Coordinates of C-alpha atoms and ligand atoms in Angstrom, one line a residue:
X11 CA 127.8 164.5 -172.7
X12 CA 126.0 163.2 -170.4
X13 CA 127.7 162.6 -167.1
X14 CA 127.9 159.9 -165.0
X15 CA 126.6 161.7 -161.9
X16 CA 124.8 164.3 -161.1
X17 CA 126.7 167.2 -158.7
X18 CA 124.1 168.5 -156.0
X19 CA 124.7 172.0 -154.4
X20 CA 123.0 171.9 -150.9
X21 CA 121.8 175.1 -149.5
X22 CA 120.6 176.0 -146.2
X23 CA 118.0 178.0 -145.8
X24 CA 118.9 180.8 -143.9
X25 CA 117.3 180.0 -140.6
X26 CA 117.3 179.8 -136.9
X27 CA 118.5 175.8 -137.8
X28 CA 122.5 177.9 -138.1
X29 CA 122.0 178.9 -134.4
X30 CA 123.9 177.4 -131.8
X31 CA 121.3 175.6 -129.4
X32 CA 123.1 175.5 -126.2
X33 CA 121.7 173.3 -123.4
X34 CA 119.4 174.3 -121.1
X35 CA 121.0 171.8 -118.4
X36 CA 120.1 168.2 -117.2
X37 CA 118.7 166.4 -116.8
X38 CA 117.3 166.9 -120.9
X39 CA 115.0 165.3 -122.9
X40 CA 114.4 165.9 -127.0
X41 CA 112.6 164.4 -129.5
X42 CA 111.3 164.3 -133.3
X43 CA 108.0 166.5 -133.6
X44 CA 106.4 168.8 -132.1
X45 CA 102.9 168.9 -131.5
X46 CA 101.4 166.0 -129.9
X47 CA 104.9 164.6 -129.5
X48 CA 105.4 167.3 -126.6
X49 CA 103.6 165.4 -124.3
X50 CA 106.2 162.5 -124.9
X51 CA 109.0 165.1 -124.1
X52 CA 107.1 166.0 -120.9
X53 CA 106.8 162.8 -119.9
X54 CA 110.3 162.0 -120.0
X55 CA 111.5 165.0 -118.6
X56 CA 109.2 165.1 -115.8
X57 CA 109.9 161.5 -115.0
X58 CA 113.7 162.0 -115.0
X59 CA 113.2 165.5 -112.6
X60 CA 110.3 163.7 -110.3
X61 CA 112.0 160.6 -109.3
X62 CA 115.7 159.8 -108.2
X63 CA 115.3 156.1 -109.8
X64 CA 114.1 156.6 -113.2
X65 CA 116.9 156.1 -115.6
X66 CA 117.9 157.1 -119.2
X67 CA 116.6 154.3 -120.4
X68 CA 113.3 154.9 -118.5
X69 CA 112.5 157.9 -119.7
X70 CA 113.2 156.9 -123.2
X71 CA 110.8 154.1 -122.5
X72 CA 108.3 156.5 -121.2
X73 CA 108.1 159.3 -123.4
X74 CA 108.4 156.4 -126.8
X75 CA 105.3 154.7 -124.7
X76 CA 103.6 157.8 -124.5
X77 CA 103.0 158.6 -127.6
X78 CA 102.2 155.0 -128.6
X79 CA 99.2 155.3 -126.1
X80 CA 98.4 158.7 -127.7
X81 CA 98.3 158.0 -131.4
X82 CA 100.9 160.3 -132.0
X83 CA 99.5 161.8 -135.3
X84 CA 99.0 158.3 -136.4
X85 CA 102.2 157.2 -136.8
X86 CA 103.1 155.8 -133.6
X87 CA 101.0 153.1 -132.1
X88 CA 98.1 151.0 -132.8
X89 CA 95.6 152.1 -135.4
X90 CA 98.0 153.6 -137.5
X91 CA 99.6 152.9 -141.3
X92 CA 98.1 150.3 -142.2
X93 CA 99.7 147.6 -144.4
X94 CA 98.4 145.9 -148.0
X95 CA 96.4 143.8 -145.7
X96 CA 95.2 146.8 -143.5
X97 CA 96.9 145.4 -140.4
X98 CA 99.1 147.7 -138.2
X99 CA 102.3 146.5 -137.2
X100 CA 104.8 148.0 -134.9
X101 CA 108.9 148.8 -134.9
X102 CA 110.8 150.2 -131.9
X103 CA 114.3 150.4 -130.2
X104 CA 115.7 151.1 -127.5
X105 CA 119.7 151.9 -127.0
X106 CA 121.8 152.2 -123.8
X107 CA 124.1 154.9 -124.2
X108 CA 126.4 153.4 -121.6
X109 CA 126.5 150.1 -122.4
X110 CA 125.4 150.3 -126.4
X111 CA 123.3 147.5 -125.7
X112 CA 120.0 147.6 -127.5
X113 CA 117.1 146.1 -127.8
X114 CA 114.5 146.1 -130.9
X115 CA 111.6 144.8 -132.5
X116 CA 110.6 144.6 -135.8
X117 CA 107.3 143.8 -138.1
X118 CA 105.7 143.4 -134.4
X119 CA 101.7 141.8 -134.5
X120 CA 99.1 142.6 -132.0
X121 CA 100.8 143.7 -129.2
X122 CA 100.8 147.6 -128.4
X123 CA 103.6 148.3 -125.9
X124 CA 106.1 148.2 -128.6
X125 CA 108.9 150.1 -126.9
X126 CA 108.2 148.0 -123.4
X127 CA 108.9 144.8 -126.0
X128 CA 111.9 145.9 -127.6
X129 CA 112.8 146.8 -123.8
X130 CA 112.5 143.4 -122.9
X131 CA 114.5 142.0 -125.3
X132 CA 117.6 144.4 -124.3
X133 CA 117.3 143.2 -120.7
X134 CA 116.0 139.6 -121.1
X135 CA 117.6 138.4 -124.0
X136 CA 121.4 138.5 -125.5
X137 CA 119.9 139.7 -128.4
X138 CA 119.3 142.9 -130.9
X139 CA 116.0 142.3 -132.2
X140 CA 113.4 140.2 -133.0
X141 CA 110.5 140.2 -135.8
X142 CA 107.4 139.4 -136.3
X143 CA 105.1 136.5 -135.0
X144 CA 108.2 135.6 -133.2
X145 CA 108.3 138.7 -131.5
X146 CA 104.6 138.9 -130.3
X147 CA 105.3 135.5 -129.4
X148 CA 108.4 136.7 -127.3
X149 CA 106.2 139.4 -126.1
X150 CA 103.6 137.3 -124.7
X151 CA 106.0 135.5 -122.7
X152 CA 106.9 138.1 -121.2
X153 CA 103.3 139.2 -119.9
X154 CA 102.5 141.6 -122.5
X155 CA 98.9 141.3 -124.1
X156 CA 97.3 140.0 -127.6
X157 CA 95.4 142.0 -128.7
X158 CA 94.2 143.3 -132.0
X159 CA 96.2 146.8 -133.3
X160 CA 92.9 147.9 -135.9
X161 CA 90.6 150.7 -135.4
X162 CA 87.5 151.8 -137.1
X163 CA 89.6 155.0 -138.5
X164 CA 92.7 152.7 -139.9
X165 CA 90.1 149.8 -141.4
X166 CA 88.6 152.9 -142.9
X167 CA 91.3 154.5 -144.2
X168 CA 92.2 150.7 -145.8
X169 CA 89.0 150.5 -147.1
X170 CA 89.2 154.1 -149.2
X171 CA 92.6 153.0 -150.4
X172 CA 91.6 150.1 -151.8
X173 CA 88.4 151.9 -153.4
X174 CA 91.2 154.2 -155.0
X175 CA 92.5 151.0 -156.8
X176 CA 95.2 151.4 -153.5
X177 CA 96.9 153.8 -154.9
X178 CA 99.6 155.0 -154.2
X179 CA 101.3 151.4 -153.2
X180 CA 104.9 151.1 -152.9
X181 CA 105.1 147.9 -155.8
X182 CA 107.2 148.6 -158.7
X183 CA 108.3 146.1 -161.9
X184 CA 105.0 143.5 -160.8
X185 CA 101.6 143.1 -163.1
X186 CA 98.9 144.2 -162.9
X187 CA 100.4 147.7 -163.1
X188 CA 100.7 148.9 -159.5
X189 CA 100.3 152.0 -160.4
X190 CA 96.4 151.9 -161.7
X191 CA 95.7 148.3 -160.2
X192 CA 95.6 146.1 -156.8
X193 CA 97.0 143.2 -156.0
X194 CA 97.7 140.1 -156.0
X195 CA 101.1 140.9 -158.0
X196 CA 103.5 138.8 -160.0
X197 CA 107.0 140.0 -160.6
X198 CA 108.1 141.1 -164.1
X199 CA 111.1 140.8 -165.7
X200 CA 114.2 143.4 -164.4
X201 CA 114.3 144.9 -167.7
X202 CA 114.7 148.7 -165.8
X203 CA 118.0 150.4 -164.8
X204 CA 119.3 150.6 -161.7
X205 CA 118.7 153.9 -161.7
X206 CA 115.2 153.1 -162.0
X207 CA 115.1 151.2 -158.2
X208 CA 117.6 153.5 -156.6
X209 CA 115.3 156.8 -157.3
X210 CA 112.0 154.9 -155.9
X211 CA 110.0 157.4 -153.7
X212 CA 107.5 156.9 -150.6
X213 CA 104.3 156.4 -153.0
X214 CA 102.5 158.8 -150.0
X215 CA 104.1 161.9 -149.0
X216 CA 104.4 161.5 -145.1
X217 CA 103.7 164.1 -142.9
X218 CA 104.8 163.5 -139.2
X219 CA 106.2 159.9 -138.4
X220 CA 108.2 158.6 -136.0
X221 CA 109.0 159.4 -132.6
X222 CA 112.7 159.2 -132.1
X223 CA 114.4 160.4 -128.7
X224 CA 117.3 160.9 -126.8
X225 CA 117.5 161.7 -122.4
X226 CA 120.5 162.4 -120.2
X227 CA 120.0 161.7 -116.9
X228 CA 121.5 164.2 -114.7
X229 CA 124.2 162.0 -113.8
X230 CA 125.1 161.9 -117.7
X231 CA 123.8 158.7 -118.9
X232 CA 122.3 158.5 -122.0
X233 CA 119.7 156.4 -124.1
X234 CA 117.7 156.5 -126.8
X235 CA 114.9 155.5 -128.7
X236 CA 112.6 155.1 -131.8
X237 CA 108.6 153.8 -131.9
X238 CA 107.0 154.1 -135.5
X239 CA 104.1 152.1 -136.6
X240 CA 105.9 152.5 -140.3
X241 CA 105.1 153.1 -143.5
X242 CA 100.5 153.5 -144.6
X243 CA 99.8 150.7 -147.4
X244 CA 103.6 149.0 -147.0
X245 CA 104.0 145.7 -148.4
X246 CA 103.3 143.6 -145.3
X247 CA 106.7 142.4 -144.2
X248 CA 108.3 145.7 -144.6
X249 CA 110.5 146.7 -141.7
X250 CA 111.3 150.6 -141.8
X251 CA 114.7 152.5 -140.3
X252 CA 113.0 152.8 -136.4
X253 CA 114.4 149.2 -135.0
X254 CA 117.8 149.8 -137.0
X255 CA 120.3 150.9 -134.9
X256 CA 122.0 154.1 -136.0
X257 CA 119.3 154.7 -138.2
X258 CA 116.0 155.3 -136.0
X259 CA 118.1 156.6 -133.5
X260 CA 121.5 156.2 -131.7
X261 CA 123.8 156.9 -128.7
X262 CA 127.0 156.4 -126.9
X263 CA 127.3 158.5 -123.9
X264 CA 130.7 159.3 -124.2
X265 CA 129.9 161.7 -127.2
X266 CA 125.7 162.0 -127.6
X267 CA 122.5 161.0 -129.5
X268 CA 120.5 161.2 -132.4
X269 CA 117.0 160.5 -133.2
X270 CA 115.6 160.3 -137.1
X271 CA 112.2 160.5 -138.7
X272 CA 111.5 159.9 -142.2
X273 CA 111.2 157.9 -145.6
X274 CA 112.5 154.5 -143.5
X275 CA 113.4 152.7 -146.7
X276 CA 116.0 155.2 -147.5
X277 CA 117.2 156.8 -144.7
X278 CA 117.9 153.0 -143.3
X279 CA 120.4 152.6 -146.4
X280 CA 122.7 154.9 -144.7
X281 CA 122.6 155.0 -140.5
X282 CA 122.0 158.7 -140.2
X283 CA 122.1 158.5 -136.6
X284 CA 125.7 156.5 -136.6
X285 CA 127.0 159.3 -138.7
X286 CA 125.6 162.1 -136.7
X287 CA 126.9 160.5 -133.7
X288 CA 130.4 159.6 -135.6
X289 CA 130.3 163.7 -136.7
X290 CA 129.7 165.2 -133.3
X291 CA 133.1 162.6 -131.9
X292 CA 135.0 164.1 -135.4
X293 CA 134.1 167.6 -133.5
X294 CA 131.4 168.8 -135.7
X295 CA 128.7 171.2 -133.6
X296 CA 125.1 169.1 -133.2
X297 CA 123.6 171.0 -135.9
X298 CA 126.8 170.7 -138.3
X299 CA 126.5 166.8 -137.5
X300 CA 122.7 166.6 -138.3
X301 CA 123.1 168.7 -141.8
X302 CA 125.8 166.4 -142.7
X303 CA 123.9 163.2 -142.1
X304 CA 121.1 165.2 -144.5
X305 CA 123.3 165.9 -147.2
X306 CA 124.5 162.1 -147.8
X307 CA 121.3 161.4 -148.3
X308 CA 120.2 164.5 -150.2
X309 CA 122.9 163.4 -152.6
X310 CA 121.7 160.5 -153.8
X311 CA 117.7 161.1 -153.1
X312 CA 117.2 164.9 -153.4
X313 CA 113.0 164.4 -153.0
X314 CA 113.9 162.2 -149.9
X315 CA 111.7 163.3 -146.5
X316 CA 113.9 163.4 -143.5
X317 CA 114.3 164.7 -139.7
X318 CA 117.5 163.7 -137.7
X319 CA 118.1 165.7 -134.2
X320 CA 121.4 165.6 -132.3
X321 CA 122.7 166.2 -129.1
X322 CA 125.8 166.1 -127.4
X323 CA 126.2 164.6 -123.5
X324 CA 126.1 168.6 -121.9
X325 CA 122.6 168.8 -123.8
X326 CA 123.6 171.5 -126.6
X327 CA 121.2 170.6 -129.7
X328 CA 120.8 171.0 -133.1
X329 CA 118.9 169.7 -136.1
X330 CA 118.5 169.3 -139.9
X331 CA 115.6 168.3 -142.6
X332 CA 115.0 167.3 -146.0
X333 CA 112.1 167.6 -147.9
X334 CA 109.3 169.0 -145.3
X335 CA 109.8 171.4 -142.6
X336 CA 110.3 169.5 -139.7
X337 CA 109.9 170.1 -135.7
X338 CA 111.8 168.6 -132.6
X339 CA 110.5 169.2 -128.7
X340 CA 113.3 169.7 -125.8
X341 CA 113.1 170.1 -122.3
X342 CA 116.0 170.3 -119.9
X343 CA 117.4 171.9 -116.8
X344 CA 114.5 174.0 -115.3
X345 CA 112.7 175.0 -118.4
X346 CA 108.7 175.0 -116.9
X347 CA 107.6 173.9 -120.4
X348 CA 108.5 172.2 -123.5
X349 CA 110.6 173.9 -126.2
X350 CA 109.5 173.5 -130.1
X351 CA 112.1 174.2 -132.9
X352 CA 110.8 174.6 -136.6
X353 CA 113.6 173.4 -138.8
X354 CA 113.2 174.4 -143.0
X355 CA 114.5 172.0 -145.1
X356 CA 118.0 171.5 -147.0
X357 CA 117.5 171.8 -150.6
X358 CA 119.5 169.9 -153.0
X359 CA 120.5 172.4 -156.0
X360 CA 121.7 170.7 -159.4
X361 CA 125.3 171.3 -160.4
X362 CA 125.8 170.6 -164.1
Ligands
LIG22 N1 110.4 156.5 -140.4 C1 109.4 155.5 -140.3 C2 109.4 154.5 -141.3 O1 109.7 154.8 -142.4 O2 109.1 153.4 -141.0

């Protein structure tokens, strides 16, 4: 008989990710990747140790801004994943750990400083998040420059997608077939199971994406933030999990943060980063609280590609992945360089 649901066994891998990653003091700064994301991390930290005034919240700001300047990999920033249309649009948040104000934008055109935007909508606005036209429009209000997010490299990389009859593409139940053809697309008849939708995969396996971080000043305070420039060859429109709070990333001060990375349009369906924050208040250890947040996911996605790092207020740390082996950067106390921990991935093991 065929049952209803399918029982998943997950299994970590026997790794350094089981180790108890106590903090190296405050203030502390840690992030999603390593790699060219360290400089991010350094940023932030060396902001927080060089300057009495810089906040939390600034040193989130600075090491997401970083990175957006950088390129990070080509997932953060301007000239990276382009859309159908080959335009790059932006999504970021930013969350004060104190307060759990927050500020996002969404879908964002033509304007670069993504994380200074959805900044400025936490301090000059009573507002979560804005999208859009609307946002750049916001953001141009608020002195930030138009200007266009292409580069040669991303019009390029459009252009070889589309010569590959732009595949993959993330279409499903539309004609032509999306899987052989282009658009424009008409929608066909829901003739397929639920099932069907709820299995849908990122059409391109990702490789880094995201940066997502958390600082404690060394009074304590928190914040956090996400910059992502998405999903490559997304139906334009598409917002990912980086300007959803609790998803992207998350904090309350009183307990700690969380930062995710990963196939948005799943890991958005169920807030890792609330739950992480939720498991480390239920008194799970960081890394206890990340491999859960995995595992809801891993239940109902096995293949899905995810990253979420934790940290409680004193700066202990601990991470989990899904799908890819993933990194995270943290630098705290007195450390005289950035840290880098590889973290294997969960597997998901049928039970039937
Ligand atoms: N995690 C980035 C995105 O899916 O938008």
């Amino acid at each position: 008989m065929v049952r209803e649901s399918i029982l998943l066994a997950l299994v970590a891998l026997p790794t350094s990710t089981l180790s108890l990653h106590t903090s190296p003091g405050l203030p502390f700064v840690i992030n999603t990747w390593g790699g060219p994301f360290t400089a991010a991390t350094d940023a932030a930290y060396l902001a927080l140790i060089n300057s009495a005034t810089v906040s939390a919240l600034d040193a989130v700001e600075i090491g997401c801004a970083t990175c957006e300047r950088n390129q990070c990999d080509g997932t953060v920033g301007f000239g990276g994943s382009p859309d159908e249309s080959c335009e790059t649009t932006l999504d970021a948040m930013i969350m004060d750990g104190t307060t759990m104000k927050s500020g996002a934008v969404a879908g964002l055109r033509r304007v670069k400083h993504a994380i200074a935007v959805a900044r400025a909508v936490l301090h000059h606005t009573r507002h979560s998040l804005l999208v859009g036209d609307l946002a750049t429009q916001f953001a141009v209000e608020n002195g930030f420059v138009e200007e266009n997010l292409s580069t040669e490299e991303s019009k390029g990389r459009c252009e070889e997608w589309r010569a590959r009859n732009c595949q993959a593409n993330y279409r499903m139940n539309v004609e032509p077939d999306p899987s052989t053809s282009c658009g424009p697309y008409k929608p066909l008849p829901l003739d397929q199971s639920a099932l069907a939708w709820a299995v849908a995969q990122n059409p391109e396996p990702p490789s880094h994406d995201t940066i997502s971080m958390v600082a404690i000043h060394s009074s304590g305070a928190m914040a956090a933030g996400t910059s992502t420039n998405g999903a490559s060859f997304k139906v334009p429109g598409r917002v990912g999990d980086g300007p959803i709070v609790g998803s992207g990333s998350y904090v309350d001060g009183d307990v700690g943060g969380c930062g995710a990375t990963g196939d948005g349009d799943i890991m958005m369906r169920f807030l890792p980063c609330y739950q992480a924050v939720e498991n480390l208040r239920r008194g799970m250890s960081p890394t206890e609280a990340a491999e859960d947040a995995v595992r809801r996911m891993l239940r109902k996605y096995p293949d899905i590609s995810s990253g979420v790092v934790v940290v409680n207020k004193k700066g202990d740390h601990g991470a989990a992945a899904s799908g890819w082996t993933f990194t995270y950067a943290y630098r705290g106390g007195e450390m005289n360089a950035t840290a880098v921990v590889t973290v294997p991935p969960l597997t998901a093991k049928d039970e039937l």
